[in-house]
Amino acid sequence: MKLSITGWEDGAPIPAKFAFGKIPAEGRFETSDNISPAISWSDIPEGTKSFALICHDPDVPSSGEDVNIEGKQVPASLPRVDFYHWVLVNIPASITKLEEGVASNGVTPKGKMPGAKQYGTAGLNNYTDWFAGDTDMGGDYGDYDGPCPPWNDSIIHHYHFTVYALDTDKIDLPEPFTGPDALAAIEGHVLDKASYMGTYTMNRDL
């Protein structure tokens, strides 16, 4: 399989329009356009009955103790964990592209609803956990929400978009479901997969 994203070259920096947060002219953070990128895939294996799409960042700090705190820096040596930005299953076999903005066209306080869409079934991304307990932003964050790494992180983050060709037309998952839930459910059904990567940082010194 081959995967392509319009907006940046594979392995290159992701433009801020596709991110949740960006570096402002002054200060540390402001919300960005949070537009889902145009993504397409080809060279589909025979027997494909549906697709799944996962975007994750494996570079997220395992501890939030020093995150976004003035005078502190998140060290490169800190163990890192996965943060899921886009979880989508049950994409019909007839769909081989998603247009720009179809899964997100701005920051939505309290999140967009997960569940059935015209292009598949959206799970929860990890902004659900990040904003848990926040009066203004807390809620279920479904479908796509873009990069927003800590502005004091000492490393650049890598965002991996992966499409999986599956041998089943429906993955049964309780709703709402998460990235790890989706990956566990598609195990044993993957005929092929393809990935595309972009980088992003909120640290103006990197």
CSV table of N, CA, C and O in Angstrom, one decimal, residues 110-202:
chain,number,residue,atom,x,y,z
A,110,LYS,N,-14.6,21.1,24.3
A,110,LYS,CA,-15.4,20.0,24.8
A,110,LYS,C,-15.4,18.8,23.8
A,110,LYS,O,-16.0,17.8,24.1
A,111,GLY,N,-14.8,19.0,22.6
A,111,GLY,CA,-14.7,17.9,21.7
A,111,GLY,C,-15.8,17.7,20.7
A,111,GLY,O,-16.9,18.2,20.9
A,112,LYS,N,-15.4,17.0,19.7
A,112,LYS,CA,-16.4,16.5,18.7
A,112,LYS,C,-16.9,15.2,19.0
A,112,LYS,O,-16.1,14.3,19.6
A,113,MET,N,-18.1,14.8,18.7
A,113,MET,CA,-18.7,13.5,19.1
A,113,MET,C,-18.0,12.4,18.3
A,113,MET,O,-17.8,12.5,17.1
A,114,PRO,N,-17.6,11.3,19.0
A,114,PRO,CA,-17.2,10.1,18.4
A,114,PRO,C,-18.4,9.4,17.8
A,114,PRO,O,-19.5,9.8,17.9
A,115,GLY,N,-18.1,8.3,17.1
A,115,GLY,CA,-19.2,7.4,16.6
A,115,GLY,C,-19.3,7.5,15.1
A,115,GLY,O,-18.3,7.8,14.4
A,116,ALA,N,-20.4,7.1,14.5
A,116,ALA,CA,-20.6,6.9,13.1
A,116,ALA,C,-20.5,8.2,12.3
A,116,ALA,O,-21.1,9.2,12.7
A,117,LYS,N,-19.7,8.2,11.3
A,117,LYS,CA,-19.5,9.3,10.3
A,117,LYS,C,-19.8,8.7,8.9
A,117,LYS,O,-19.9,7.5,8.7
A,118,GLN,N,-19.9,9.6,7.9
A,118,GLN,CA,-20.1,9.1,6.6
A,118,GLN,C,-18.9,8.3,6.1
A,118,GLN,O,-19.1,7.5,5.1
A,119,TYR,N,-17.8,8.5,6.6
A,119,TYR,CA,-16.5,7.9,6.2
A,119,TYR,C,-16.0,6.9,7.1
A,119,TYR,O,-14.9,6.4,6.9
A,120,GLY,N,-16.7,6.5,8.1
A,120,GLY,CA,-16.3,5.5,9.1
A,120,GLY,C,-16.8,5.7,10.5
A,120,GLY,O,-17.7,6.5,10.7
A,121,THR,N,-16.2,5.0,11.4
A,121,THR,CA,-16.6,5.2,12.8
A,121,THR,C,-15.4,5.7,13.6
A,121,THR,O,-14.4,5.1,13.7
A,122,ALA,N,-15.6,6.9,14.2
A,122,ALA,CA,-14.6,7.6,14.9
A,122,ALA,C,-14.5,7.2,16.4
A,122,ALA,O,-15.5,7.1,17.1
A,123,GLY,N,-13.3,6.9,16.8
A,123,GLY,CA,-13.0,6.7,18.2
A,123,GLY,C,-12.6,8.0,19.0
A,123,GLY,O,-12.6,9.1,18.4
A,124,LEU,N,-12.2,7.8,20.2
A,124,LEU,CA,-11.8,9.0,21.0
A,124,LEU,C,-10.3,9.2,20.8
A,124,LEU,O,-9.5,8.2,20.7
A,125,ASN,N,-9.9,10.4,20.7
A,125,ASN,CA,-8.4,10.7,20.7
A,125,ASN,C,-8.1,11.1,22.2
A,125,ASN,O,-8.9,11.3,23.0
A,126,ASN,N,-6.7,11.3,22.4
A,126,ASN,CA,-6.3,11.4,23.8
A,126,ASN,C,-6.5,12.8,24.4
A,126,ASN,O,-6.2,13.1,25.5
A,127,TYR,N,-7.0,13.8,23.6
A,127,TYR,CA,-7.4,15.1,24.2
A,127,TYR,C,-8.5,14.8,25.2
A,127,TYR,O,-8.7,15.7,26.1
A,128,THR,N,-9.2,13.7,25.1
A,128,THR,CA,-10.3,13.4,26.0
A,128,THR,C,-9.6,13.3,27.4
A,128,THR,O,-10.2,13.8,28.4
A,129,ASP,N,-8.5,12.6,27.5
A,129,ASP,CA,-7.8,12.5,28.8
A,129,ASP,C,-7.1,13.8,29.2
A,129,ASP,O,-7.0,14.1,30.4
A,130,TRP,N,-6.5,14.4,28.2
A,130,TRP,CA,-5.7,15.6,28.5
A,130,TRP,C,-6.6,16.7,29.2
A,130,TRP,O,-6.1,17.4,30.1
A,131,PHE,N,-7.8,16.9,28.7
A,131,PHE,CA,-8.7,17.9,29.2
A,131,PHE,C,-9.6,17.4,30.2
A,131,PHE,O,-10.5,18.2,30.7
A,132,ALA,N,-9.5,16.2,30.7
A,132,ALA,CA,-10.4,15.7,31.7
A,132,ALA,C,-10.3,16.5,33.0
A,132,ALA,O,-9.3,16.9,33.5
A,133,GLY,N,-11.5,17.0,33.4
A,133,GLY,CA,-11.6,17.8,34.6
A,133,GLY,C,-11.5,19.3,34.3
A,133,GLY,O,-11.6,20.1,35.3
A,134,ASP,N,-11.2,19.7,33.1
A,134,ASP,CA,-11.1,21.1,32.7
A,134,ASP,C,-12.5,21.6,32.4
A,134,ASP,O,-13.2,21.1,31.6
A,135,THR,N,-13.0,22.6,33.2
A,135,THR,CA,-14.3,23.1,33.1
A,135,THR,C,-14.7,23.6,31.7
A,135,THR,O,-15.8,23.4,31.2
A,136,ASP,N,-13.7,24.3,31.1
A,136,ASP,CA,-14.0,24.9,29.7
A,136,ASP,C,-13.8,23.9,28.6
A,136,ASP,O,-14.4,24.1,27.5
A,137,MET,N,-12.9,23.0,28.7
A,137,MET,CA,-12.5,22.1,27.6
A,137,MET,C,-12.8,20.6,27.8
A,137,MET,O,-12.7,19.9,26.8
A,138,GLY,N,-13.1,20.2,29.0
A,138,GLY,CA,-13.3,18.8,29.2
A,138,GLY,C,-14.5,18.2,28.4
A,138,GLY,O,-15.5,18.8,28.3
A,139,GLY,N,-14.3,17.0,27.9
A,139,GLY,CA,-15.3,16.3,27.2
A,139,GLY,C,-14.8,15.2,26.3
A,139,GLY,O,-13.6,14.8,26.5
A,140,ASP,N,-15.6,14.6,25.5
A,140,ASP,CA,-15.2,13.5,24.6
A,140,ASP,C,-14.7,14.1,23.3
A,140,ASP,O,-15.4,14.8,22.6
A,141,TYR,N,-13.4,13.8,23.0
A,141,TYR,CA,-12.8,14.3,21.8
A,141,TYR,C,-12.7,13.2,20.8
A,141,TYR,O,-11.9,12.3,20.9
A,142,GLY,N,-13.7,13.2,19.8
A,142,GLY,CA,-13.7,12.2,18.8
A,142,GLY,C,-13.1,12.7,17.5
A,142,GLY,O,-12.9,13.9,17.2
A,143,ASP,N,-12.7,11.7,16.6
A,143,ASP,CA,-12.2,12.0,15.3
A,143,ASP,C,-10.8,12.7,15.4
A,143,ASP,O,-10.0,12.4,16.3
A,144,TYR,N,-10.5,13.7,14.5
A,144,TYR,CA,-9.2,14.2,14.5
A,144,TYR,C,-9.0,15.5,15.3
A,144,TYR,O,-9.9,16.4,15.3
A,145,ASP,N,-7.9,15.6,16.1
A,145,ASP,CA,-7.5,16.8,16.7
A,145,ASP,C,-5.9,16.8,16.5
A,145,ASP,O,-5.3,15.8,16.9
A,146,GLY,N,-5.4,17.9,16.0
A,146,GLY,CA,-4.0,17.9,15.6
A,146,GLY,C,-2.9,18.1,16.7
A,146,GLY,O,-3.3,18.1,17.9
A,147,PRO,N,-1.7,18.2,16.3
A,147,PRO,CA,-0.6,18.3,17.2
A,147,PRO,C,-0.6,19.5,18.2
A,147,PRO,O,-1.1,20.6,17.8
A,148,CYS,N,-0.2,19.3,19.4
A,148,CYS,CA,0.0,20.4,20.4
A,148,CYS,C,1.0,19.9,21.4
A,148,CYS,O,0.6,19.8,22.6
A,149,PRO,N,2.2,19.7,21.1
A,149,PRO,CA,3.2,19.2,22.1
A,149,PRO,C,3.5,20.3,23.1
A,149,PRO,O,3.3,21.4,22.8
A,150,PRO,N,4.1,19.9,24.2
A,150,PRO,CA,4.5,20.9,25.2
A,150,PRO,C,5.4,21.9,24.6
A,150,PRO,O,6.4,21.6,23.9
A,151,TRP,N,5.2,23.2,25.0
A,151,TRP,CA,6.1,24.3,24.5
A,151,TRP,C,7.4,24.3,25.1
A,151,TRP,O,8.3,25.0,24.7
A,152,ASN,N,7.6,23.5,26.2
A,152,ASN,CA,8.9,23.4,26.8
A,152,ASN,C,9.6,22.0,26.6
A,152,ASN,O,10.5,21.7,27.4
A,153,ASP,N,9.1,21.3,25.7
A,153,ASP,CA,9.7,19.9,25.4
A,153,ASP,C,11.0,20.1,24.7
A,153,ASP,O,11.1,20.9,23.8
A,154,SER,N,12.0,19.3,25.1
A,154,SER,CA,13.3,19.4,24.5
A,154,SER,C,13.5,18.6,23.2
A,154,SER,O,14.5,18.7,22.6
A,155,ILE,N,12.4,17.9,22.8
A,155,ILE,CA,12.5,17.1,21.6
A,155,ILE,C,11.4,17.5,20.6
A,155,ILE,O,10.3,17.9,21.0
A,156,ILE,N,11.6,17.2,19.4
A,156,ILE,CA,10.6,17.4,18.3
A,156,ILE,C,9.7,16.1,18.3
A,156,ILE,O,10.2,15.0,18.4
A,157,HIS,N,8.4,16.3,18.2
A,157,HIS,CA,7.5,15.2,18.2
A,157,HIS,C,7.3,14.7,16.7
A,157,HIS,O,7.3,15.5,15.8
A,158,HIS,N,7.0,13.4,16.6
A,158,HIS,CA,6.8,12.7,15.3
A,158,HIS,C,5.3,12.2,15.3
A,158,HIS,O,4.9,11.5,16.2
A,159,TYR,N,4.6,12.5,14.2
A,159,TYR,CA,3.2,12.1,14.1
A,159,TYR,C,3.1,11.1,12.9
A,159,TYR,O,3.3,11.4,11.8
A,160,HIS,N,2.7,9.9,13.3
A,160,HIS,CA,2.6,8.8,12.4
A,160,HIS,C,1.1,8.5,12.0
A,160,HIS,O,0.3,8.1,12.8
A,161,PHE,N,0.8,8.7,10.7
A,161,PHE,CA,-0.5,8.4,10.2
A,161,PHE,C,-0.4,7.1,9.5
A,161,PHE,O,0.4,6.9,8.6
A,162,THR,N,-1.2,6.1,9.9
A,162,THR,CA,-1.2,4.8,9.3
A,162,THR,C,-2.6,4.3,8.9
A,162,THR,O,-3.5,4.4,9.7
A,163,VAL,N,-2.7,3.8,7.7
A,163,VAL,CA,-3.9,3.2,7.2
A,163,VAL,C,-3.7,1.7,7.1
A,163,VAL,O,-2.7,1.3,6.6
A,164,TYR,N,-4.7,1.0,7.6
A,164,TYR,CA,-4.6,-0.5,7.6
A,164,TYR,C,-5.7,-1.0,6.6
A,164,TYR,O,-6.9,-0.6,6.7
A,165,ALA,N,-5.4,-1.9,5.7
A,165,ALA,CA,-6.3,-2.6,4.9
A,165,ALA,C,-6.8,-3.9,5.6
A,165,ALA,O,-5.9,-4.7,6.0
A,166,LEU,N,-8.1,-4.0,5.8
A,166,LEU,CA,-8.6,-5.1,6.7
A,166,LEU,C,-9.4,-6.1,5.8
A,166,LEU,O,-10.0,-5.8,4.8
A,167,ASP,N,-9.4,-7.4,6.3
A,167,ASP,CA,-10.1,-8.4,5.6
A,167,ASP,C,-11.6,-8.6,6.1
A,167,ASP,O,-12.3,-9.6,5.8
A,168,THR,N,-12.0,-7.6,6.9
A,168,THR,CA,-13.4,-7.7,7.4
A,168,THR,C,-14.1,-6.3,7.2
A,168,THR,O,-13.4,-5.3,7.2
A,169,ASP,N,-15.4,-6.3,6.9
A,169,ASP,CA,-16.1,-5.0,6.6
A,169,ASP,C,-16.5,-4.3,7.8
A,169,ASP,O,-16.9,-3.1,7.8
A,170,LYS,N,-16.4,-4.9,9.0
A,170,LYS,CA,-16.8,-4.3,10.2
A,170,LYS,C,-16.0,-4.8,11.4
A,170,LYS,O,-15.9,-6.0,11.7
A,171,ILE,N,-15.5,-3.8,12.2
A,171,ILE,CA,-14.8,-4.1,13.4
A,171,ILE,C,-15.8,-3.7,14.5
A,171,ILE,O,-16.2,-2.6,14.6
A,172,ASP,N,-16.1,-4.7,15.4
A,172,ASP,CA,-17.0,-4.5,16.5
A,172,ASP,C,-16.3,-4.0,17.7
A,172,ASP,O,-15.4,-4.7,18.2
A,173,LEU,N,-16.6,-2.8,18.1
A,173,LEU,CA,-16.0,-2.1,19.2
A,173,LEU,C,-17.1,-1.5,20.1
A,173,LEU,O,-18.0,-0.9,19.5
A,174,PRO,N,-16.9,-1.5,21.4
A,174,PRO,CA,-17.9,-0.7,22.2
A,174,PRO,C,-17.6,0.8,22.0
A,174,PRO,O,-16.5,1.2,21.6
A,175,GLU,N,-18.7,1.6,22.1
A,175,GLU,CA,-18.5,3.0,21.9
A,175,GLU,C,-18.7,3.7,23.2
A,175,GLU,O,-19.6,3.4,23.9
A,176,PRO,N,-17.8,4.7,23.5
A,176,PRO,CA,-16.7,5.1,22.6
A,176,PRO,C,-15.5,4.2,22.8
A,176,PRO,O,-15.3,3.5,23.9
A,177,PHE,N,-14.6,4.2,21.8
A,177,PHE,CA,-13.4,3.3,21.9
A,177,PHE,C,-12.1,4.2,21.7
A,177,PHE,O,-12.2,5.3,21.2
A,178,THR,N,-11.0,3.7,22.1
A,178,THR,CA,-9.7,4.4,22.0
A,178,THR,C,-8.8,3.8,20.9
A,178,THR,O,-9.1,2.8,20.3
A,179,GLY,N,-7.6,4.5,20.8
A,179,GLY,CA,-6.6,3.9,19.9
A,179,GLY,C,-6.2,2.5,20.2
A,179,GLY,O,-6.2,1.7,19.3
A,180,PRO,N,-5.8,2.3,21.4
A,180,PRO,CA,-5.4,0.9,21.8
A,180,PRO,C,-6.5,-0.1,21.6
A,180,PRO,O,-6.3,-1.2,21.2
A,181,ASP,N,-7.8,0.3,21.9
A,181,ASP,CA,-8.9,-0.6,21.6
A,181,ASP,C,-9.0,-1.0,20.1
A,181,ASP,O,-9.2,-2.1,19.8
A,182,ALA,N,-8.8,0.0,19.3
A,182,ALA,CA,-8.9,-0.2,17.8
A,182,ALA,C,-7.8,-1.1,17.3
A,182,ALA,O,-8.0,-2.0,16.5
A,183,LEU,N,-6.6,-0.8,17.8
A,183,LEU,CA,-5.4,-1.6,17.4
A,183,LEU,C,-5.6,-3.1,17.8
A,183,LEU,O,-5.2,-4.0,17.1
A,184,ALA,N,-6.1,-3.3,19.0
A,184,ALA,CA,-6.3,-4.7,19.5
A,184,ALA,C,-7.4,-5.4,18.7
A,184,ALA,O,-7.3,-6.6,18.3
A,185,ALA,N,-8.4,-4.6,18.3
A,185,ALA,CA,-9.6,-5.2,17.5
A,185,ALA,C,-9.2,-5.6,16.1
A,185,ALA,O,-9.7,-6.5,15.6
A,186,ILE,N,-8.3,-4.8,15.5
A,186,ILE,CA,-7.9,-5.1,14.1
A,186,ILE,C,-6.8,-6.2,14.0
A,186,ILE,O,-6.6,-6.7,12.9
A,187,GLU,N,-6.2,-6.5,15.1
A,187,GLU,CA,-5.2,-7.5,15.1
A,187,GLU,C,-5.7,-8.8,14.5
A,187,GLU,O,-6.8,-9.3,14.8
A,188,GLY,N,-5.0,-9.4,13.5
A,188,GLY,CA,-5.4,-10.6,12.9
A,188,GLY,C,-6.2,-10.4,11.6
A,188,GLY,O,-6.5,-11.3,10.9
A,189,HIS,N,-6.6,-9.1,11.4
A,189,HIS,CA,-7.4,-8.8,10.2
A,189,HIS,C,-6.6,-7.9,9.2
A,189,HIS,O,-7.2,-7.5,8.2
A,190,VAL,N,-5.4,-7.6,9.5
A,190,VAL,CA,-4.6,-6.6,8.7
A,190,VAL,C,-4.0,-7.3,7.5
A,190,VAL,O,-3.1,-8.2,7.6
A,191,LEU,N,-4.4,-6.9,6.3
A,191,LEU,CA,-3.8,-7.4,5.0
A,191,LEU,C,-2.5,-6.7,4.6
A,191,LEU,O,-1.6,-7.2,4.1
A,192,ASP,N,-2.5,-5.4,4.9
A,192,ASP,CA,-1.4,-4.5,4.6
A,192,ASP,C,-1.6,-3.2,5.3
A,192,ASP,O,-2.7,-2.9,5.8
A,193,LYS,N,-0.6,-2.4,5.3
A,193,LYS,CA,-0.7,-1.1,5.9
A,193,LYS,C,0.4,-0.2,5.3
A,193,LYS,O,1.3,-0.6,4.7
A,194,ALA,N,0.1,1.1,5.4
A,194,ALA,CA,1.0,2.2,4.9
A,194,ALA,C,1.0,3.3,5.9
A,194,ALA,O,0.0,3.7,6.5
A,195,SER,N,2.2,4.0,6.0
A,195,SER,CA,2.3,5.1,7.0
A,195,SER,C,2.9,6.3,6.3
A,195,SER,O,3.6,6.2,5.3
A,196,TYR,N,2.7,7.5,6.9
A,196,TYR,CA,3.2,8.8,6.5
A,196,TYR,C,3.5,9.5,7.8
A,196,TYR,O,2.7,9.5,8.7
A,197,MET,N,4.6,10.3,7.8
A,197,MET,CA,5.0,10.9,9.1
A,197,MET,C,5.2,12.4,8.9
A,197,MET,O,5.6,12.8,7.8
A,198,GLY,N,4.9,13.1,9.9
A,198,GLY,CA,5.3,14.6,10.0
A,198,GLY,C,5.8,14.9,11.4
A,198,GLY,O,5.5,14.2,12.3
A,199,THR,N,6.5,16.0,11.5
A,199,THR,CA,7.0,16.4,12.8
A,199,THR,C,6.4,17.8,13.2
A,199,THR,O,5.9,18.5,12.3
A,200,TYR,N,6.5,18.0,14.5
A,200,TYR,CA,5.9,19.3,15.0
A,200,TYR,C,6.5,19.6,16.3
A,200,TYR,O,6.8,18.7,17.1
A,201,THR,N,6.7,20.9,16.6
A,201,THR,CA,7.1,21.4,17.9
A,201,THR,C,6.4,22.7,18.2
A,201,THR,O,6.1,23.5,17.3
A,202,MET,N,6.3,22.9,19.5
A,202,MET,CA,5.8,24.2,20.0
A,202,MET,C,6.9,25.0,20.7
A,202,MET,O,6.7,26.1,21.2
